[in-house]
PDB file of C-alpha atoms in Angstrom:
ATOM      1  CA  UNK A   1      -8.972  41.658  40.338  1.00  0.00           C
ATOM      2  CA  UNK A   2     -10.940  42.050  43.472  1.00  0.00           C
ATOM      3  CA  UNK A   3     -12.330  45.221  43.017  1.00  0.00           C
ATOM      4  CA  UNK A   4     -13.126  45.390  39.079  1.00  0.00           C
ATOM      5  CA  UNK A   5     -14.603  47.910  37.450  1.00  0.00           C
ATOM      6  CA  UNK A   6     -16.898  45.490  35.218  1.00  0.00           C
ATOM      7  CA  UNK A   7     -17.119  41.921  35.889  1.00  0.00           C
ATOM      8  CA  UNK A   8     -17.508  39.841  33.459  1.00  0.00           C
ATOM      9  CA  UNK A   9     -19.610  36.301  33.953  1.00  0.00           C
ATOM     10  CA  UNK A  10     -19.720  34.229  30.866  1.00  0.00           C
ATOM     11  CA  UNK A  11     -22.445  31.282  31.400  1.00  0.00           C
ATOM     12  CA  UNK A  12     -22.698  31.628  34.757  1.00  0.00           C
ATOM     13  CA  UNK A  13     -26.357  29.908  35.133  1.00  0.00           C
ATOM     14  CA  UNK A  14     -24.720  27.044  32.524  1.00  0.00           C
ATOM     15  CA  UNK A  15     -25.703  23.763  34.594  1.00  0.00           C
ATOM     16  CA  UNK A  16     -26.872  25.291  37.900  1.00  0.00           C
ATOM     17  CA  UNK A  17     -30.336  23.995  39.744  1.00  0.00           C
ATOM     18  CA  UNK A  18     -32.696  26.681  40.844  1.00  0.00           C
ATOM     19  CA  UNK A  19     -30.753  26.804  44.008  1.00  0.00           C
ATOM     20  CA  UNK A  20     -27.119  26.844  42.977  1.00  0.00           C
ATOM     21  CA  UNK A  21     -28.885  30.008  40.593  1.00  0.00           C
ATOM     22  CA  UNK A  22     -30.720  31.805  43.034  1.00  0.00           C
ATOM     23  CA  UNK A  23     -26.904  32.057  44.539  1.00  0.00           C
ATOM     24  CA  UNK A  24     -25.451  33.248  42.141  1.00  0.00           C
ATOM     25  CA  UNK A  25     -28.120  35.740  41.235  1.00  0.00           C
ATOM     26  CA  UNK A  26     -27.448  37.186  44.889  1.00  0.00           C
ATOM     27  CA  UNK A  27     -24.063  37.588  44.635  1.00  0.00           C
ATOM     28  CA  UNK A  28     -23.968  39.013  41.270  1.00  0.00           C
ATOM     29  CA  UNK A  29     -26.514  41.540  43.045  1.00  0.00           C
ATOM     30  CA  UNK A  30     -24.511  42.332  45.893  1.00  0.00           C
ATOM     31  CA  UNK A  31     -21.198  42.806  43.376  1.00  0.00           C
ATOM     32  CA  UNK A  32     -23.315  45.470  41.461  1.00  0.00           C
ATOM     33  CA  UNK A  33     -23.357  49.301  42.673  1.00  0.00           C
ATOM     34  CA  UNK A  34     -22.252  52.404  42.085  1.00  0.00           C
ATOM     35  CA  UNK A  35     -18.244  51.240  41.363  1.00  0.00           C
ATOM     36  CA  UNK A  36     -19.007  47.833  39.876  1.00  0.00           C
ATOM     37  CA  UNK A  37     -21.086  46.730  36.568  1.00  0.00           C
ATOM     38  CA  UNK A  38     -21.400  43.475  35.506  1.00  0.00           C
ATOM     39  CA  UNK A  39     -21.739  41.752  32.153  1.00  0.00           C
ATOM     40  CA  UNK A  40     -23.842  38.856  31.890  1.00  0.00           C
ATOM     41  CA  UNK A  41     -23.641  36.397  29.389  1.00  0.00           C
ATOM     42  CA  UNK A  42     -26.180  33.724  29.140  1.00  0.00           C
ATOM     43  CA  UNK A  43     -28.422  31.559  26.929  1.00  0.00           C
ATOM     44  CA  UNK A  44     -31.606  31.345  29.054  1.00  0.00           C
ATOM     45  CA  UNK A  45     -33.862  34.136  30.615  1.00  0.00           C
ATOM     46  CA  UNK A  46     -34.253  32.220  34.028  1.00  0.00           C
ATOM     47  CA  UNK A  47     -31.255  33.838  35.436  1.00  0.00           C
ATOM     48  CA  UNK A  48     -32.458  37.224  34.243  1.00  0.00           C
ATOM     49  CA  UNK A  49     -35.311  36.691  36.714  1.00  0.00           C
ATOM     50  CA  UNK A  50     -33.525  37.105  39.913  1.00  0.00           C
ATOM     51  CA  UNK A  51     -31.003  39.659  37.870  1.00  0.00           C
ATOM     52  CA  UNK A  52     -32.707  42.349  36.507  1.00  0.00           C
ATOM     53  CA  UNK A  53     -30.558  43.624  33.785  1.00  0.00           C
ATOM     54  CA  UNK A  54     -30.597  47.295  32.947  1.00  0.00           C
ATOM     55  CA  UNK A  55     -29.542  46.974  28.884  1.00  0.00           C
ATOM     56  CA  UNK A  56     -30.282  43.680  26.953  1.00  0.00           C
ATOM     57  CA  UNK A  57     -27.681  43.170  23.606  1.00  0.00           C
ATOM     58  CA  UNK A  58     -28.503  40.140  21.342  1.00  0.00           C
ATOM     59  CA  UNK A  59     -25.652  38.919  19.458  1.00  0.00           C
ATOM     60  CA  UNK A  60     -25.837  36.717  16.457  1.00  0.00           C
ATOM     61  CA  UNK A  61     -23.078  35.550  14.514  1.00  0.00           C
ATOM     62  CA  UNK A  62     -20.477  37.994  16.516  1.00  0.00           C
ATOM     63  CA  UNK A  63     -22.581  41.306  16.020  1.00  0.00           C
ATOM     64  CA  UNK A  64     -25.129  42.659  18.184  1.00  0.00           C
ATOM     65  CA  UNK A  65     -28.280  42.681  16.324  1.00  0.00           C
ATOM     66  CA  UNK A  66     -30.841  44.108  18.757  1.00  0.00           C
ATOM     67  CA  UNK A  67     -30.938  46.017  21.833  1.00  0.00           C
ATOM     68  CA  UNK A  68     -33.291  47.265  24.396  1.00  0.00           C
ATOM     69  CA  UNK A  69     -34.277  46.544  28.138  1.00  0.00           C
ATOM     70  CA  UNK A  70     -35.170  43.931  29.753  1.00  0.00           C
ATOM     71  CA  UNK A  71     -38.606  43.787  27.846  1.00  0.00           C
ATOM     72  CA  UNK A  72     -36.337  42.089  24.946  1.00  0.00           C
ATOM     73  CA  UNK A  73     -35.122  39.269  26.991  1.00  0.00           C
ATOM     74  CA  UNK A  74     -38.399  38.316  27.592  1.00  0.00           C
ATOM     75  CA  UNK A  75     -39.428  38.770  24.283  1.00  0.00           C
ATOM     76  CA  UNK A  76     -36.417  36.568  23.058  1.00  0.00           C
ATOM     77  CA  UNK A  77     -37.658  33.557  25.433  1.00  0.00           C
ATOM     78  CA  UNK A  78     -41.060  33.900  23.908  1.00  0.00           C
ATOM     79  CA  UNK A  79     -40.605  33.856  20.729  1.00  0.00           C
ATOM     80  CA  UNK A  80     -36.663  32.368  20.000  1.00  0.00           C
ATOM     81  CA  UNK A  81     -33.929  33.487  18.085  1.00  0.00           C
ATOM     82  CA  UNK A  82     -35.436  33.328  14.586  1.00  0.00           C
ATOM     83  CA  UNK A  83     -36.258  37.258  14.158  1.00  0.00           C
ATOM     84  CA  UNK A  84     -33.238  38.011  14.772  1.00  0.00           C
ATOM     85  CA  UNK A  85     -31.418  36.374  12.090  1.00  0.00           C
ATOM     86  CA  UNK A  86     -30.637  37.803   8.660  1.00  0.00           C
ATOM     87  CA  UNK A  87     -32.457  35.984   6.164  1.00  0.00           C
ATOM     88  CA  UNK A  88     -30.765  35.241   3.095  1.00  0.00           C
ATOM     89  CA  UNK A  89     -31.754  37.945   0.420  1.00  0.00           C
ATOM     90  CA  UNK A  90     -33.653  36.767  -3.104  1.00  0.00           C
ATOM     91  CA  UNK A  91     -34.532  33.340  -1.569  1.00  0.00           C
ATOM     92  CA  UNK A  92     -32.701  32.141  -4.832  1.00  0.00           C
ATOM     93  CA  UNK A  93     -33.043  28.096  -6.120  1.00  0.00           C
TER      94      UNK A  93
END
């Protein structure tokens, strides 16, 4: 428990003000190293301004719909999820 190989951080940025966000991000940066990784789950780019991800995965309806580097999170922040949501086939009325 005290030395995980991977720490799963699910929305740790939720409800934090900017000072608290910086403290949490600093703690994550200190945690991650050669023997410990972190899976940071977030809905917002803000924490990623302080924690630079190696990999970004976009989930929609329980599945990965896109993968990439930090630039993917920046694109998502700028353009939203719409491009990643599957559109209905046929568009019938």
